[in-house]
CSV table of C-alpha atoms in Angstrom, one decimal:
chain,number,residue,atom,x,y,z
N,17,MET,CA,111.2,137.7,99.7
N,18,ALA,CA,108.7,135.7,101.7
N,19,THR,CA,106.1,133.8,99.7
N,20,THR,CA,102.4,134.4,100.5
N,21,SER,CA,99.5,132.1,99.9
N,22,PRO,CA,96.7,133.3,97.5
N,23,PRO,CA,93.7,134.8,99.2
N,24,GLU,CA,90.9,132.5,100.3
N,25,SER,CA,88.1,132.1,97.8
N,26,PRO,CA,84.4,131.9,98.8
N,27,ASN,CA,84.7,128.1,98.2
N,28,THR,CA,87.4,127.6,100.9
N,29,LYS,CA,86.4,130.2,103.5
N,30,ASP,CA,85.7,128.8,106.9
N,31,THR,CA,86.9,125.3,105.9
N,32,GLY,CA,90.3,125.5,107.6
N,33,TYR,CA,91.9,124.9,104.2
N,34,THR,CA,94.4,127.4,102.7
N,35,PRO,CA,94.7,127.3,98.9
N,36,GLY,CA,98.2,127.2,97.4
N,37,GLY,CA,101.0,124.8,96.8
N,38,ASP,CA,103.8,126.7,98.5
N,39,SER,CA,105.4,125.4,101.8
N,40,SER,CA,103.6,128.0,103.9
N,41,ALA,CA,100.1,126.9,102.7
N,42,ARG,CA,101.0,123.2,103.1
N,43,TRP,CA,102.2,123.7,106.7
N,44,ARG,CA,99.1,125.7,107.6
N,45,ASN,CA,96.9,123.0,106.2
N,46,PHE,CA,98.8,120.3,107.9
N,47,PHE,CA,98.4,121.9,111.3
N,48,SER,CA,94.8,122.8,110.7
N,49,LEU,CA,94.2,119.1,109.9
N,50,ILE,CA,96.0,117.7,113.0
N,51,THR,CA,94.4,120.2,115.4
N,52,GLY,CA,90.9,119.4,114.2
N,53,ASN,CA,90.3,122.8,112.7
N,54,MET,CA,89.6,121.6,109.2
N,55,SER,CA,86.0,120.9,108.1
N,56,ASP,CA,85.0,117.9,106.0
N,57,LYS,CA,85.0,120.1,103.0
N,58,GLY,CA,88.4,121.4,103.9
N,59,LYS,CA,89.7,117.8,104.3
N,60,LYS,CA,88.4,117.0,100.8
N,61,LEU,CA,90.1,120.0,99.3
N,62,TYR,CA,93.3,119.0,101.2
N,63,ARG,CA,93.2,115.5,99.8
N,64,ILE,CA,92.6,116.8,96.2
N,65,ALA,CA,95.6,119.1,96.5
N,66,ARG,CA,97.8,116.4,97.9
N,67,ASP,CA,96.8,113.9,95.2
N,68,ASP,CA,97.5,116.6,92.5
N,69,ARG,CA,100.9,117.2,93.9
N,70,MET,CA,101.9,113.5,94.5
N,71,GLU,CA,100.2,111.8,91.5
N,72,GLU,CA,103.4,110.9,89.6
N,73,ALA,CA,105.3,109.8,92.7
N,74,ASP,CA,102.3,107.7,93.9
N,75,CYS,CA,102.0,105.9,90.6
N,76,LYS,CA,105.7,105.2,90.4
N,77,ARG,CA,105.7,103.8,93.9
N,78,CYS,CA,102.6,101.7,93.2
N,79,GLU,CA,104.2,100.3,90.0
N,80,LYS,CA,107.4,99.3,91.8
N,81,GLN,CA,105.5,97.5,94.5
N,82,ARG,CA,103.1,95.9,92.0
N,83,ASP,CA,106.1,94.4,90.1
N,84,TYR,CA,107.6,93.1,93.3
N,85,LEU,CA,104.3,91.5,94.5
N,86,LEU,CA,103.7,89.9,91.1
N,87,GLN,CA,107.0,88.1,91.4
N,88,TYR,CA,107.5,87.4,95.0
N,89,SER,CA,104.2,87.5,97.0
N,90,PRO,CA,103.1,83.9,97.7
N,91,THR,CA,99.4,84.9,97.6
N,92,ILE,CA,99.7,86.9,94.4
N,93,VAL,CA,101.9,84.3,92.6
N,94,PHE,CA,99.4,81.5,93.6
N,95,MET,CA,96.4,83.5,92.3
N,96,ARG,CA,98.2,84.2,89.0
N,97,GLU,CA,98.8,80.5,88.5
N,98,ARG,CA,95.2,79.6,89.3
N,99,ILE,CA,93.9,82.4,87.0
N,100,ASN,CA,96.3,81.1,84.2
N,101,GLU,CA,94.8,77.6,84.6
N,102,LEU,CA,91.4,79.1,83.8
N,103,GLY,CA,92.7,80.8,80.6
N,104,GLY,CA,93.3,84.2,82.1
N,105,ASP,CA,96.5,86.2,82.5
N,106,ILE,CA,97.2,88.8,85.1
N,107,HIS,CA,100.4,90.7,84.5
N,108,ARG,CA,102.0,94.2,84.9
N,109,ASP,CA,100.3,95.5,81.8
N,110,ASN,CA,96.7,94.8,83.0
N,111,VAL,CA,97.3,95.8,86.6
N,112,ARG,CA,97.3,99.5,86.2
N,113,CYS,CA,98.3,102.1,88.9
N,114,ARG,CA,96.2,105.2,88.6
N,115,ARG,CA,95.0,108.1,90.6
N,116,CYS,CA,91.4,107.6,91.7
N,117,THR,CA,88.8,110.3,92.6
N,118,THR,CA,86.7,107.9,94.7
N,119,ARG,CA,87.6,106.5,98.1
N,120,GLN,CA,88.5,103.0,97.1
N,121,SER,CA,91.8,101.2,96.8
N,122,GLY,CA,91.1,99.2,93.6
N,123,GLY,CA,88.7,97.7,91.1
N,124,PHE,CA,88.2,94.9,88.6
N,125,ASP,CA,86.7,95.1,85.2
N,126,PRO,CA,86.6,92.0,82.9
N,127,GLU,CA,87.7,94.1,79.9
N,128,TYR,CA,90.0,96.6,81.5
N,129,GLY,CA,91.7,94.4,84.0
N,130,ILE,CA,92.7,95.5,87.5
N,131,ARG,CA,92.9,99.2,88.6
N,132,ILE,CA,95.0,100.1,91.7
N,133,CYS,CA,94.3,103.5,93.2
N,134,ALA,CA,97.8,104.6,93.9
N,135,ASN,CA,96.8,107.7,95.9
N,136,GLU,CA,94.8,105.5,98.4
N,137,LEU,CA,97.6,103.0,99.3
N,138,ARG,CA,99.2,103.2,102.7
N,139,ASN,CA,102.1,100.7,102.0
N,140,ARG,CA,103.0,97.5,100.1
N,141,GLY,CA,100.9,95.4,102.5
N,142,HIS,CA,97.8,97.4,101.6
N,143,LEU,CA,98.6,97.0,97.9
N,144,GLU,CA,99.0,93.2,98.4
N,145,ASP,CA,95.6,93.0,100.1
N,146,THR,CA,94.0,95.1,97.3
N,147,LEU,CA,95.6,93.1,94.5
N,148,ALA,CA,94.6,89.8,96.1
N,149,HIS,CA,91.0,91.1,96.4
N,150,GLU,CA,90.8,92.0,92.8
N,151,MET,CA,92.5,88.8,91.7
N,152,VAL,CA,89.8,86.8,93.5
N,153,HIS,CA,87.3,88.7,91.5
N,154,ALA,CA,89.2,87.8,88.3
N,155,TYR,CA,89.2,84.2,89.3
N,156,ASP,CA,85.5,84.2,90.1
N,157,HIS,CA,84.7,85.9,86.8
N,158,LEU,CA,86.5,83.1,84.9
N,159,ARG,CA,85.3,80.1,86.9
N,160,PHE,CA,81.8,81.1,87.9
N,161,LYS,CA,80.8,83.4,85.1
N,162,VAL,CA,79.7,86.2,87.5
N,163,LYS,CA,77.1,88.5,86.2
N,164,TRP,CA,78.5,91.7,87.6
N,165,GLU,CA,76.0,94.2,86.0
N,166,ASP,CA,72.6,92.8,86.9
N,167,ASN,CA,72.8,90.1,89.5
N,168,LEU,CA,73.2,91.4,93.0
N,169,ARG,CA,73.5,88.0,94.6
N,170,HIS,CA,76.5,87.2,92.3
N,171,ALA,CA,78.1,90.5,93.3
N,172,ALA,CA,77.5,89.9,97.0
N,173,CYS,CA,79.0,86.4,96.8
N,174,ALA,CA,82.1,87.7,94.9
N,175,GLU,CA,82.6,90.5,97.5
N,176,ILE,CA,82.3,88.0,100.4
N,177,ARG,CA,84.9,85.8,98.9
N,178,ALA,CA,87.3,88.6,98.0
N,179,SER,CA,87.1,90.2,101.4
N,180,SER,CA,87.6,86.9,103.2
N,181,LEU,CA,90.4,85.4,101.1
N,182,SER,CA,92.5,88.6,100.3
N,183,GLY,CA,93.8,89.1,103.8
N,184,GLU,CA,92.1,92.5,104.2
N,185,CYS,CA,90.0,91.2,107.1
N,186,ARG,CA,92.7,89.5,109.1
N,187,TRP,CA,92.9,90.6,112.8
N,188,ALA,CA,96.0,92.7,112.6
N,189,ARG,CA,94.7,94.7,109.6
N,190,GLU,CA,91.4,95.4,111.4
N,191,PHE,CA,93.1,96.2,114.8
N,192,PHE,CA,95.9,98.4,113.6
N,193,THR,CA,94.5,100.3,110.7
N,194,ARG,CA,90.7,100.4,111.2
N,195,GLY,CA,90.4,100.5,115.0
N,196,GLN,CA,88.2,97.4,115.1
N,197,TRP,CA,89.2,95.8,118.4
N,198,LYS,CA,86.9,92.8,118.8
N,199,LEU,CA,88.5,89.5,119.5
N,200,THR,CA,85.7,87.2,118.6
N,201,GLN,CA,84.0,86.8,115.2
N,202,GLN,CA,86.2,89.7,114.0
N,203,HIS,CA,86.9,88.1,110.6
N,204,GLN,CA,83.3,87.3,109.8
N,205,GLU,CA,82.1,90.8,110.9
N,206,CYS,CA,84.7,92.5,108.8
N,207,VAL,CA,83.8,90.4,105.7
N,208,ARG,CA,80.1,91.2,106.2
N,209,ARG,CA,80.7,94.9,106.7
N,210,ARG,CA,83.0,95.3,103.7
N,211,ALA,CA,80.9,93.1,101.4
N,212,ALA,CA,77.8,95.1,102.3
N,213,LEU,CA,79.6,98.4,101.6
N,214,SER,CA,80.7,97.2,98.2
N,215,VAL,CA,77.3,95.9,97.3
N,216,ALA,CA,75.6,99.1,98.5
N,217,GLY,CA,77.8,101.1,96.0
N,218,ARG,CA,76.4,99.3,93.0
N,219,PRO,CA,73.8,101.2,90.9
N,220,PHE,CA,71.1,98.5,91.1
N,221,CYS,CA,71.3,98.3,94.9
N,222,LYS,CA,68.4,100.2,96.6
N,223,ASP,CA,70.0,101.1,99.9
N,224,ASP,CA,72.2,99.8,102.8
N,225,ALA,CA,69.5,97.6,104.1
N,226,HIS,CA,69.1,96.0,100.7
N,227,ALA,CA,72.8,95.4,100.5
N,228,ALA,CA,72.9,93.8,104.0
N,229,ARG,CA,69.9,91.6,103.1
N,230,VAL,CA,71.5,90.2,99.9
N,231,VAL,CA,74.8,89.6,101.7
N,232,ASN,CA,73.0,87.6,104.4
N,233,GLU,CA,71.1,85.6,101.8
N,234,VAL,CA,74.3,84.2,100.2
N,235,TRP,CA,76.5,84.3,103.3
N,236,ASP,CA,76.7,80.6,104.3
N,237,SER,CA,77.7,79.1,100.9
N,238,CYS,CA,79.9,82.0,99.8
N,239,PHE,CA,81.9,82.4,103.1
N,240,ALA,CA,82.5,78.7,103.2
N,241,ASP,CA,83.8,78.6,99.7
N,242,THR,CA,87.6,79.2,99.9
N,243,ARG,CA,88.5,78.2,96.3
N,244,PRO,CA,91.2,78.3,95.0
N,245,PHE,CA,92.7,78.0,98.5
N,246,ASP,CA,92.2,75.0,100.7
N,247,GLU,CA,91.4,77.3,103.6
N,248,ILE,CA,91.5,81.0,104.5
N,249,TYR,CA,95.2,81.6,103.9
N,250,ARG,CA,95.8,85.2,105.1
């Protein structure tokens, strides 16, 4: 007997998204997405359904790649050593792979550790960039006593350094995954853009213009500071 998808609810009507986890609904949603017939709301519903279905597999893949990087990635191993020298300790138990409901790949909290958004990762290289970014935050927290909660200049400086030093703004990453094709000043523009986006998401930032202004205020000193690296490594 052929399986049928449940009827559309008022919440999914005209979105291009078909509710249901059976193969028929999944194929209909896939073709609706690639043919441009799915609305923004439909795409959001599609992502939620996909993340529900793949949560366990995403987290297992993330944990396997995390363990590999903690042992074999030159950047991650170097950052672990520098963090250890400051009295910190980054290890598999405080680098947690979780499903996230916000569109971000990771986060750092001084008490919790590092969160990796398993459902947002494209591949191991993306995880390496994300982990390196959050480890720069951990390093800065220990060395510079960053006031994350109420000092926007501190937050802006931390985001500039993390975006610059993690590898997430290298030319190949910008060109092949984000469609940024500029050949000159590409790294600097990527760092500015991503730092401003992160700052704008903080509750004590007024708006995008405020975020851009604060990033510009601290840019020269923070972009030039490559510690603990001698130079921009990735």
